[in-house]
Short mmCIF file of C-alpha atoms and ligand atoms in Angstrom, two decimals:
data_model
loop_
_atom_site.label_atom_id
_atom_site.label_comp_id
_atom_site.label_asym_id
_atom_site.label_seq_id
_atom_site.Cartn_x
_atom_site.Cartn_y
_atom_site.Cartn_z
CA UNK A 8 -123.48 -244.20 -60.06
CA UNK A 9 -120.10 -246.00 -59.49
CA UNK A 10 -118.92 -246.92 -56.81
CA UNK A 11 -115.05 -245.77 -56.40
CA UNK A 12 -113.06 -248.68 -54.47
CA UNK A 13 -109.53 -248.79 -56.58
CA UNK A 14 -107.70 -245.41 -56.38
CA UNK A 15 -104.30 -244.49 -56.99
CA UNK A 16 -102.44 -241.22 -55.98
CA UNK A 17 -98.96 -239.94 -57.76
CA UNK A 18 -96.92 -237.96 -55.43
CA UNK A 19 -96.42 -238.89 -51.71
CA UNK A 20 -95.27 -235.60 -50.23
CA UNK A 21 -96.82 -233.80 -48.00
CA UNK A 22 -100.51 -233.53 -49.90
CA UNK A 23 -100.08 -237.13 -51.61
CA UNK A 24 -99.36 -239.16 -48.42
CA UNK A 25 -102.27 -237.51 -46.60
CA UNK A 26 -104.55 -238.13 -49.79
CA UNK A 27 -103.51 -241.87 -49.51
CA UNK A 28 -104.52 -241.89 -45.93
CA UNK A 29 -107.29 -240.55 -46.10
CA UNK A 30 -108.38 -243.15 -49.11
CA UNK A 31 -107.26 -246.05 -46.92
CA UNK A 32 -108.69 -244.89 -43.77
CA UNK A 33 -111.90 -244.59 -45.64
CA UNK A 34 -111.73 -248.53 -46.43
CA UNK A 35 -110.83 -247.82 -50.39
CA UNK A 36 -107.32 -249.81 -51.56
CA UNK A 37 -104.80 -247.03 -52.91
CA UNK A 38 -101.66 -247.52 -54.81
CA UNK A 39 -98.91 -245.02 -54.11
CA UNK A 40 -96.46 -243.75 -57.24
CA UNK A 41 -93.41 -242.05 -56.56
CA UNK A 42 -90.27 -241.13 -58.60
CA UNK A 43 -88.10 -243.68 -56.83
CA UNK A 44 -87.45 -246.19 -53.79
CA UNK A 45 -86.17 -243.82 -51.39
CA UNK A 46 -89.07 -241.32 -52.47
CA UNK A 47 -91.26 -244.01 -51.87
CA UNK A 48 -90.17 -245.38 -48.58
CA UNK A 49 -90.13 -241.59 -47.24
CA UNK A 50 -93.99 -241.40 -48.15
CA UNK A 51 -95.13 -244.94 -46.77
CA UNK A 52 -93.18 -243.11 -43.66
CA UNK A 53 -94.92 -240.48 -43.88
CA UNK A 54 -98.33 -242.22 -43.71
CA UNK A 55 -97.42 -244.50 -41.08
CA UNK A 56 -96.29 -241.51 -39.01
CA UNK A 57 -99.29 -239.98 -39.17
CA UNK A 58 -101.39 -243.14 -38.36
CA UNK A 59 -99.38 -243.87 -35.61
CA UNK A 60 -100.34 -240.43 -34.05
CA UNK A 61 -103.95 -241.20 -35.06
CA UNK A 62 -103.12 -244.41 -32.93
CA UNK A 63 -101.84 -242.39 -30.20
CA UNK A 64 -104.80 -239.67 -29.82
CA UNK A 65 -107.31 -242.28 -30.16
CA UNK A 66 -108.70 -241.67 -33.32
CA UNK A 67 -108.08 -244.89 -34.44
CA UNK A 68 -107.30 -248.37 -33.08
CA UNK A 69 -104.42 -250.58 -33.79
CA UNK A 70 -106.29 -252.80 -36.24
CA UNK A 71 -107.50 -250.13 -37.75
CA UNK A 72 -104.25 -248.67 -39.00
CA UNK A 73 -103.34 -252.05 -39.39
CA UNK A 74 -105.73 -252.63 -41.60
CA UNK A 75 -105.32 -249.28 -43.33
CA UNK A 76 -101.81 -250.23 -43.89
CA UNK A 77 -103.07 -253.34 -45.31
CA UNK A 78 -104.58 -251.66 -47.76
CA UNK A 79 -101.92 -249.89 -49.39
CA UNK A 80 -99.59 -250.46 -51.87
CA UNK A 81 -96.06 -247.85 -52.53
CA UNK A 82 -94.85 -248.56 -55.69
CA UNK A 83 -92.24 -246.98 -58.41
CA UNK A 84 -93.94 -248.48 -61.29
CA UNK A 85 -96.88 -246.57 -63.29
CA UNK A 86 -98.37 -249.61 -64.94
CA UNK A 87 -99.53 -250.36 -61.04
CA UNK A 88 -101.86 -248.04 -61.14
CA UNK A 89 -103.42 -249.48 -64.65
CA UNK A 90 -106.72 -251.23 -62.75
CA UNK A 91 -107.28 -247.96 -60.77
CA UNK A 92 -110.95 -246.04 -60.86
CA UNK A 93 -109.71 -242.70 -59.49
CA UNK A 94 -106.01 -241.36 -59.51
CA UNK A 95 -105.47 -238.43 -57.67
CA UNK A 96 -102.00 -236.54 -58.99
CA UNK A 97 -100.39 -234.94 -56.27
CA UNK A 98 -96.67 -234.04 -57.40
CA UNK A 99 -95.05 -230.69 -57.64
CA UNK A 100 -96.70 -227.90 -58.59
CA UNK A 101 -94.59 -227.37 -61.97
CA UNK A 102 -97.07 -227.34 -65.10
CA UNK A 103 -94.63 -229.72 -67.49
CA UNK A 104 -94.32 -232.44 -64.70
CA UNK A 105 -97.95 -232.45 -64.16
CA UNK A 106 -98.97 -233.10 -67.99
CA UNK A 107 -96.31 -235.64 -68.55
CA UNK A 108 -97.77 -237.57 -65.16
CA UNK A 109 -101.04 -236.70 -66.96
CA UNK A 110 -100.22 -238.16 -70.06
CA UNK A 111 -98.65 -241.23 -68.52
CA UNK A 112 -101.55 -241.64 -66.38
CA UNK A 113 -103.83 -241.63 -69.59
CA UNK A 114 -101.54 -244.14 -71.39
CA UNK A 115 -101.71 -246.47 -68.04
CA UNK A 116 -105.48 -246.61 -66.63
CA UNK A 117 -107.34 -248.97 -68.33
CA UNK A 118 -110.72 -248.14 -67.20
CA UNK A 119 -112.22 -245.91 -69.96
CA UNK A 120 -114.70 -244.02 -67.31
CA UNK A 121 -111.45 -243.93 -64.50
CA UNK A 122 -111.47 -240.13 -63.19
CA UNK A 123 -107.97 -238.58 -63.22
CA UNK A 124 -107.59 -235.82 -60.48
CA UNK A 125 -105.15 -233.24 -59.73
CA UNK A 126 -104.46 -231.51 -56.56
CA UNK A 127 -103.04 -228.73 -57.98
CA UNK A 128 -103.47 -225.82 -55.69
CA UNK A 129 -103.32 -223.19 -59.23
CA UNK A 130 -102.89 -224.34 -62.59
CA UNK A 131 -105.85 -224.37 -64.88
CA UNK A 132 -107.46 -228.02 -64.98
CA UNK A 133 -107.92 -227.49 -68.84
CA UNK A 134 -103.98 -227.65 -69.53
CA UNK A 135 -103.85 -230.79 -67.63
CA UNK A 136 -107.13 -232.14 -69.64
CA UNK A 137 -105.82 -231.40 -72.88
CA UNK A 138 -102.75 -233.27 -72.19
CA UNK A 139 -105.15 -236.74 -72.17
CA UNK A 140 -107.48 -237.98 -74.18
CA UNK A 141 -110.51 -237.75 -71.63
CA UNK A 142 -110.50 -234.53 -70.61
CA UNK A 143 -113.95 -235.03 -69.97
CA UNK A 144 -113.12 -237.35 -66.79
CA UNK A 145 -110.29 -234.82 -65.42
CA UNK A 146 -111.19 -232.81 -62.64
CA UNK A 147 -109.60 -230.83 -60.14
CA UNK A 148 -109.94 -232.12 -56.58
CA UNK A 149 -107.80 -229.57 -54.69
CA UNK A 150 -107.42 -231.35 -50.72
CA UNK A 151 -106.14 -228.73 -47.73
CA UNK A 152 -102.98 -229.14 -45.89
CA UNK A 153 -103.11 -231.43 -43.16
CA UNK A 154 -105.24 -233.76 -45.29
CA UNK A 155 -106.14 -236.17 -42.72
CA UNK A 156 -107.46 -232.48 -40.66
CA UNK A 157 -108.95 -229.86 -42.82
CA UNK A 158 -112.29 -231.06 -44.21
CA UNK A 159 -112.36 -228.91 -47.32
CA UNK A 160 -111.89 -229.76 -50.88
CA UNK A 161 -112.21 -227.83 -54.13
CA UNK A 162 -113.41 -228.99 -56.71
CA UNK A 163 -112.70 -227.59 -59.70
CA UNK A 164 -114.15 -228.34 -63.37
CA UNK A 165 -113.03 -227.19 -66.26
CA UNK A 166 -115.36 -226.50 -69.71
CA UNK A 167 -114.68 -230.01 -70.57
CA UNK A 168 -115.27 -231.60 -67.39
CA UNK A 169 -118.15 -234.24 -67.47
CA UNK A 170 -121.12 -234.37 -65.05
CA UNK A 171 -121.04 -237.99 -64.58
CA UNK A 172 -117.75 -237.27 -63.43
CA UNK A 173 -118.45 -233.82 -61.20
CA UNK A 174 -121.31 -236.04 -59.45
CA UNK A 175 -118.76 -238.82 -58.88
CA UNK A 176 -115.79 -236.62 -57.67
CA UNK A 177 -118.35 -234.54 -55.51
CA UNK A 178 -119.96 -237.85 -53.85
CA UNK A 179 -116.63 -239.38 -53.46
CA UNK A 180 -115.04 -236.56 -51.67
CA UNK A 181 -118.38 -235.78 -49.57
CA UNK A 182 -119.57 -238.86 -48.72
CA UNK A 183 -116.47 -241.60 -48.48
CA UNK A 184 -114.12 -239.24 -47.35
CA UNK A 185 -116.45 -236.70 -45.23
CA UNK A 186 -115.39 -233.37 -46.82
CA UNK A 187 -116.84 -230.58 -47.41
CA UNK A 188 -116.95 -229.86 -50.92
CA UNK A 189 -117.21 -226.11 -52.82
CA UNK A 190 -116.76 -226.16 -56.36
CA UNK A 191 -114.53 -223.44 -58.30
CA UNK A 192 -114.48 -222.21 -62.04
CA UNK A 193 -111.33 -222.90 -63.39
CA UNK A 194 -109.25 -220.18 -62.79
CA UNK A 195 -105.78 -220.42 -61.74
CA UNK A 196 -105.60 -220.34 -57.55
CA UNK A 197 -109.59 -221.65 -57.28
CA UNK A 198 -111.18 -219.52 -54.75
CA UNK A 199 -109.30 -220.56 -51.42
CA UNK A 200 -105.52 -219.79 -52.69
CA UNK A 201 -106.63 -216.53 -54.86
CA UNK A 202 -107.61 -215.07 -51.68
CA UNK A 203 -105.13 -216.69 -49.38
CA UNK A 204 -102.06 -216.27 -51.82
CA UNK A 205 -102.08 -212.16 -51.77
CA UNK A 206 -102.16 -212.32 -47.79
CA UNK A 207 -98.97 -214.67 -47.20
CA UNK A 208 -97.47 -212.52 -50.04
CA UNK A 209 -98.24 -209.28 -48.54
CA UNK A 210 -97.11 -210.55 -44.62
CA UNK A 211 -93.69 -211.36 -46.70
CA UNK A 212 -92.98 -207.97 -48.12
CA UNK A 213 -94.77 -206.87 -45.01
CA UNK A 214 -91.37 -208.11 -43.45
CA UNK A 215 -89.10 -207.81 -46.08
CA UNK A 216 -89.21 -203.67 -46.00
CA UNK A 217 -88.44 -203.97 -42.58
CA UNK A 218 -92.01 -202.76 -41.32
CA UNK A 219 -92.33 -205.39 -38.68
CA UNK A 220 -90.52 -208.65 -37.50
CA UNK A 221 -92.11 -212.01 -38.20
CA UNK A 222 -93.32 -212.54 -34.74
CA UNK A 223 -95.09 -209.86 -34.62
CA UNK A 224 -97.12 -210.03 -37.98
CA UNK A 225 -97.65 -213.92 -36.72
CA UNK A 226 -98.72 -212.60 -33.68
CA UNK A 227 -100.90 -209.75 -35.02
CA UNK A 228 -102.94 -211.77 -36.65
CA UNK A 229 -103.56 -214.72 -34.55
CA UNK A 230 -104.30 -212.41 -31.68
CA UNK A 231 -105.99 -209.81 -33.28
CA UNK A 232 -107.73 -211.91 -35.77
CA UNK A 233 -108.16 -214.64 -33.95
CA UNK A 234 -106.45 -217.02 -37.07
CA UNK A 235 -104.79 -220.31 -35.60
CA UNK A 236 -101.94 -219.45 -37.26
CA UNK A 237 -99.91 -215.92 -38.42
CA UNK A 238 -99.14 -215.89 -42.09
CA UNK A 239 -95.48 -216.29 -42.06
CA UNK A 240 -95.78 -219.87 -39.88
CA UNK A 241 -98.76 -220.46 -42.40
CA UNK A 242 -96.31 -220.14 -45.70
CA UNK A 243 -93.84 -222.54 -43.66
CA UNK A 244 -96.58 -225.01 -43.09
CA UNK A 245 -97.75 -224.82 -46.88
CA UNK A 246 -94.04 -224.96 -48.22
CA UNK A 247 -91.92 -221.68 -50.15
CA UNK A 248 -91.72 -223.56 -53.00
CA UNK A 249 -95.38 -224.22 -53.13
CA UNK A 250 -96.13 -220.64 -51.63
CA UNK A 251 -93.78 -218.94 -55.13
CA UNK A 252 -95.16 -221.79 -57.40
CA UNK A 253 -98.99 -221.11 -56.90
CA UNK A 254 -98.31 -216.94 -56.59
CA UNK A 255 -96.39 -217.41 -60.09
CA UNK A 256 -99.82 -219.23 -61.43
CA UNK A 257 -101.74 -216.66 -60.45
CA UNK A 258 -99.46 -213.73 -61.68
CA UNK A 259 -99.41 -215.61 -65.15
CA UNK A 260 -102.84 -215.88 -65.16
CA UNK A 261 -104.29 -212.30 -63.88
CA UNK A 262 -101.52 -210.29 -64.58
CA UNK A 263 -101.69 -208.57 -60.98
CA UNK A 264 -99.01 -207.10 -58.87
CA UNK A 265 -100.42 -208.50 -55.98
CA UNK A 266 -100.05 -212.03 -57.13
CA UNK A 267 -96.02 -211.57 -57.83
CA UNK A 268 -93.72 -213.54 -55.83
CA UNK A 269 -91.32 -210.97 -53.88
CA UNK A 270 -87.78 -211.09 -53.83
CA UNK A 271 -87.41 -212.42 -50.41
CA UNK A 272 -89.88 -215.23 -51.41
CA UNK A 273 -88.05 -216.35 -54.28
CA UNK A 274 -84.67 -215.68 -52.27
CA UNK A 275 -85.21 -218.37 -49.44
CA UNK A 276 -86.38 -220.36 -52.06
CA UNK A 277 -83.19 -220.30 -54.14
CA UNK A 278 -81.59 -221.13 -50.66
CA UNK A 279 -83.61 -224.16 -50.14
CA UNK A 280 -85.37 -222.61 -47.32
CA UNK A 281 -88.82 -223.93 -47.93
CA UNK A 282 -90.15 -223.99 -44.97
CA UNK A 283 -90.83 -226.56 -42.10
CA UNK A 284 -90.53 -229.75 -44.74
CA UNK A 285 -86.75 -228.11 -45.07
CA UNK A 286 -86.52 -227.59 -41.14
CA UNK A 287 -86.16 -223.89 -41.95
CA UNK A 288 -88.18 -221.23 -43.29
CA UNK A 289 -89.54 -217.63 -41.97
CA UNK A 290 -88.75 -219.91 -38.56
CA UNK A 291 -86.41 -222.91 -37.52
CA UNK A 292 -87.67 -226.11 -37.06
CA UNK A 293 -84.34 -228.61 -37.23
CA UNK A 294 -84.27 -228.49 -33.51
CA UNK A 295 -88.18 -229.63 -32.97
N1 LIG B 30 -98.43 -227.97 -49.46
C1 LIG B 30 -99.70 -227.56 -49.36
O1 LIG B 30 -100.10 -226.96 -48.36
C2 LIG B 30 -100.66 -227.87 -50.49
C3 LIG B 30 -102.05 -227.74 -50.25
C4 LIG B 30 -102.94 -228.07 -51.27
C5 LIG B 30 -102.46 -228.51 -52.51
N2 LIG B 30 -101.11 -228.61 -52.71
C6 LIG B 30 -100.66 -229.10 -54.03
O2 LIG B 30 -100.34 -230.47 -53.93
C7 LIG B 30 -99.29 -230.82 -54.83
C8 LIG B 30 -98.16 -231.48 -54.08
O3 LIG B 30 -97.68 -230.58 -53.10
P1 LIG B 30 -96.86 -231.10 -51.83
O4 LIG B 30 -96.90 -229.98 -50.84
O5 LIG B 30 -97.34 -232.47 -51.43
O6 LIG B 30 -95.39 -231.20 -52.46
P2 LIG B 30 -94.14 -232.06 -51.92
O7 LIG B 30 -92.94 -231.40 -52.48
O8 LIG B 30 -94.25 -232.29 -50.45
O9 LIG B 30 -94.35 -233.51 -52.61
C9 LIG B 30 -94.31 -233.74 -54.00
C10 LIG B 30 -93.98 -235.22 -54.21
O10 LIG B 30 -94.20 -235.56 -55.58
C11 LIG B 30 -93.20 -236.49 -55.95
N3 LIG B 30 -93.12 -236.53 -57.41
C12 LIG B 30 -92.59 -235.62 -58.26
N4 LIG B 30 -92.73 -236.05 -59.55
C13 LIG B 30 -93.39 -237.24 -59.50
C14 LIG B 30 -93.83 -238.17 -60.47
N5 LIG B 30 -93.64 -237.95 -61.77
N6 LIG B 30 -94.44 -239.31 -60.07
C15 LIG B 30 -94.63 -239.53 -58.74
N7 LIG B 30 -94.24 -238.69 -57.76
C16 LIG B 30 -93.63 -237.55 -58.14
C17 LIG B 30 -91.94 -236.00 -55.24
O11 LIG B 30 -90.98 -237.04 -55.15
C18 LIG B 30 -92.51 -235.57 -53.88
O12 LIG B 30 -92.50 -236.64 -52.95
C19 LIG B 30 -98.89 -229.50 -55.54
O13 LIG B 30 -99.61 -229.42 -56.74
C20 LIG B 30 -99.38 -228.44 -54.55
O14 LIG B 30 -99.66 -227.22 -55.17
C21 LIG B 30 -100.20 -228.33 -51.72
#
């Protein structure tokens, strides 16, 4: 079995930048790709923010997240990422962006047995498999949101999917990064957002018909449920535009009325209300 040191990751938003630090923090040397230099800078920001606070609560030393800085490389350019062993594609959750990255990626990585990974939180790994010519070495390898927090990942194979490359993804998720790892069938949402998706949906129309304010559907159900979080502060912390992009997967896929985005969703949306990453969604967060 391989042993995965080189890894790349497209995308250093919220999910990418966390994926990266987790990589780096883990001793592995990643290579960042964004769109552009200001995209860029705002995700080596991103990282360093977060291992600065790592700093701060002791979870890490200085030299540590020096050395984890050390380690990684931001970069505009796709043909960095041509020596890489594992790329991990992190951008938006838009089908046609994802298959172009997909096809760039398979035009770029030299290594014939690289894995390429998506952390798509819905769409089918198959569509993004077909758009290479290995789809036997494209998995999904779905991280939760705070990376560097949550220790689950999905991973999710689709028909094509190799086992050399399941056993690879699984060990390199469970063992270098510590995860826990489930695997899902390749259905659009996985197991964790097909269940998850309907609640945030329903809290949302929950509100939107006037049945009860935000607060108190937040507060219902981390007091009565004990959840860390209500549903509405949840669909802030994941994003709107994520929140409608993934429900829109799943609608496409099953056909449901459970899984359609409601009004208000795609409303705020529209508005460029997405959530704490916009410092407004279901609640304000420019003054925090
Ligand atoms: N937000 C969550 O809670 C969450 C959880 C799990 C999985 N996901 C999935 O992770 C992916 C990313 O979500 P996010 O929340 O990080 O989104 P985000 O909007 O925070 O970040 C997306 C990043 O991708 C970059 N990007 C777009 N096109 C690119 C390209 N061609 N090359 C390089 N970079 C590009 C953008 O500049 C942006 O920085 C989506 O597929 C999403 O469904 C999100």
């Amino acid at each position: 079995m391989r042993e995965i040191e080189r890894i790349g990751v497209v995308g250093s938003g919220l999910m990418g930048a966390g994926i990266a630090e987790v990589c780096t923090r883990a001793g592995r040397h990643v290579v960042v790709r964004e769109v552009d230099a200001a995209a860029a800078e705002a995700g080596l920001a991103r990282i360093t923010k977060s291992l600065d606070r790592g700093v701060r609560s002791g979870k890490l030393t200085e030299d540590e997240r020096d050395a984890a800085l050390g380690r990684l490389h931001v970069t505009t350019d796709f043909a960095d990422l041509a020596d890489r062993q594992l790329v991990v594609e992190a951008v938006v959750e838009h089908e046609p962006m994802k298959i172009e990255v997909f096809r760039a990626l398979d035009a770029v990585v030299e290594d014939p047995a690289a894995i390429l990974a998506s952390n798509t939180s819905s769409i089918p790994i198959m569509k993004l498999g077909i758009a290479t010519t290995r789809p036997e070495q494209v998995i999904g390898i779905h991280f939760f949101n705070p990376v560097p927090v949550l220790r689950l990942v999905e991973l999710v194979t689709s028909l094509m999917t190799s086992a050399a490359t399941i056993e690879t993804a699984e060990r390199f998720a469970g063992d270098v990064l510590g995860k826990k790892v489930i695997r899902s069938q390749d259905r659009a949402g996985f197991i964790v957002n097909a269940l998850l998706i309907p609640y945030l949906l329903s809290a949302i129309r929950m509100m939107e018909s006037g049945f009860a304010t935000a607060d108190d559907i937040d507060t219902g159900m981390v007091e009565g449920c004990n959840h860390p979080m209500g549903p509405l502060r949840l669909t802030d912390l994941i994003g709107l535009d994520t929140t409608q992009a993934v429900a829109e997967s799943l609608y496409e896929e099953f056909k449901e009325p459970l899984y359609a985005p409601p009004p208000m969703l795609s409303r705020m949306v529209e508005a460029g209300l997405l959530g704490r990453k916009s410092g407004r969604g279901f609640y304000d967060y420019a003054s925090a």
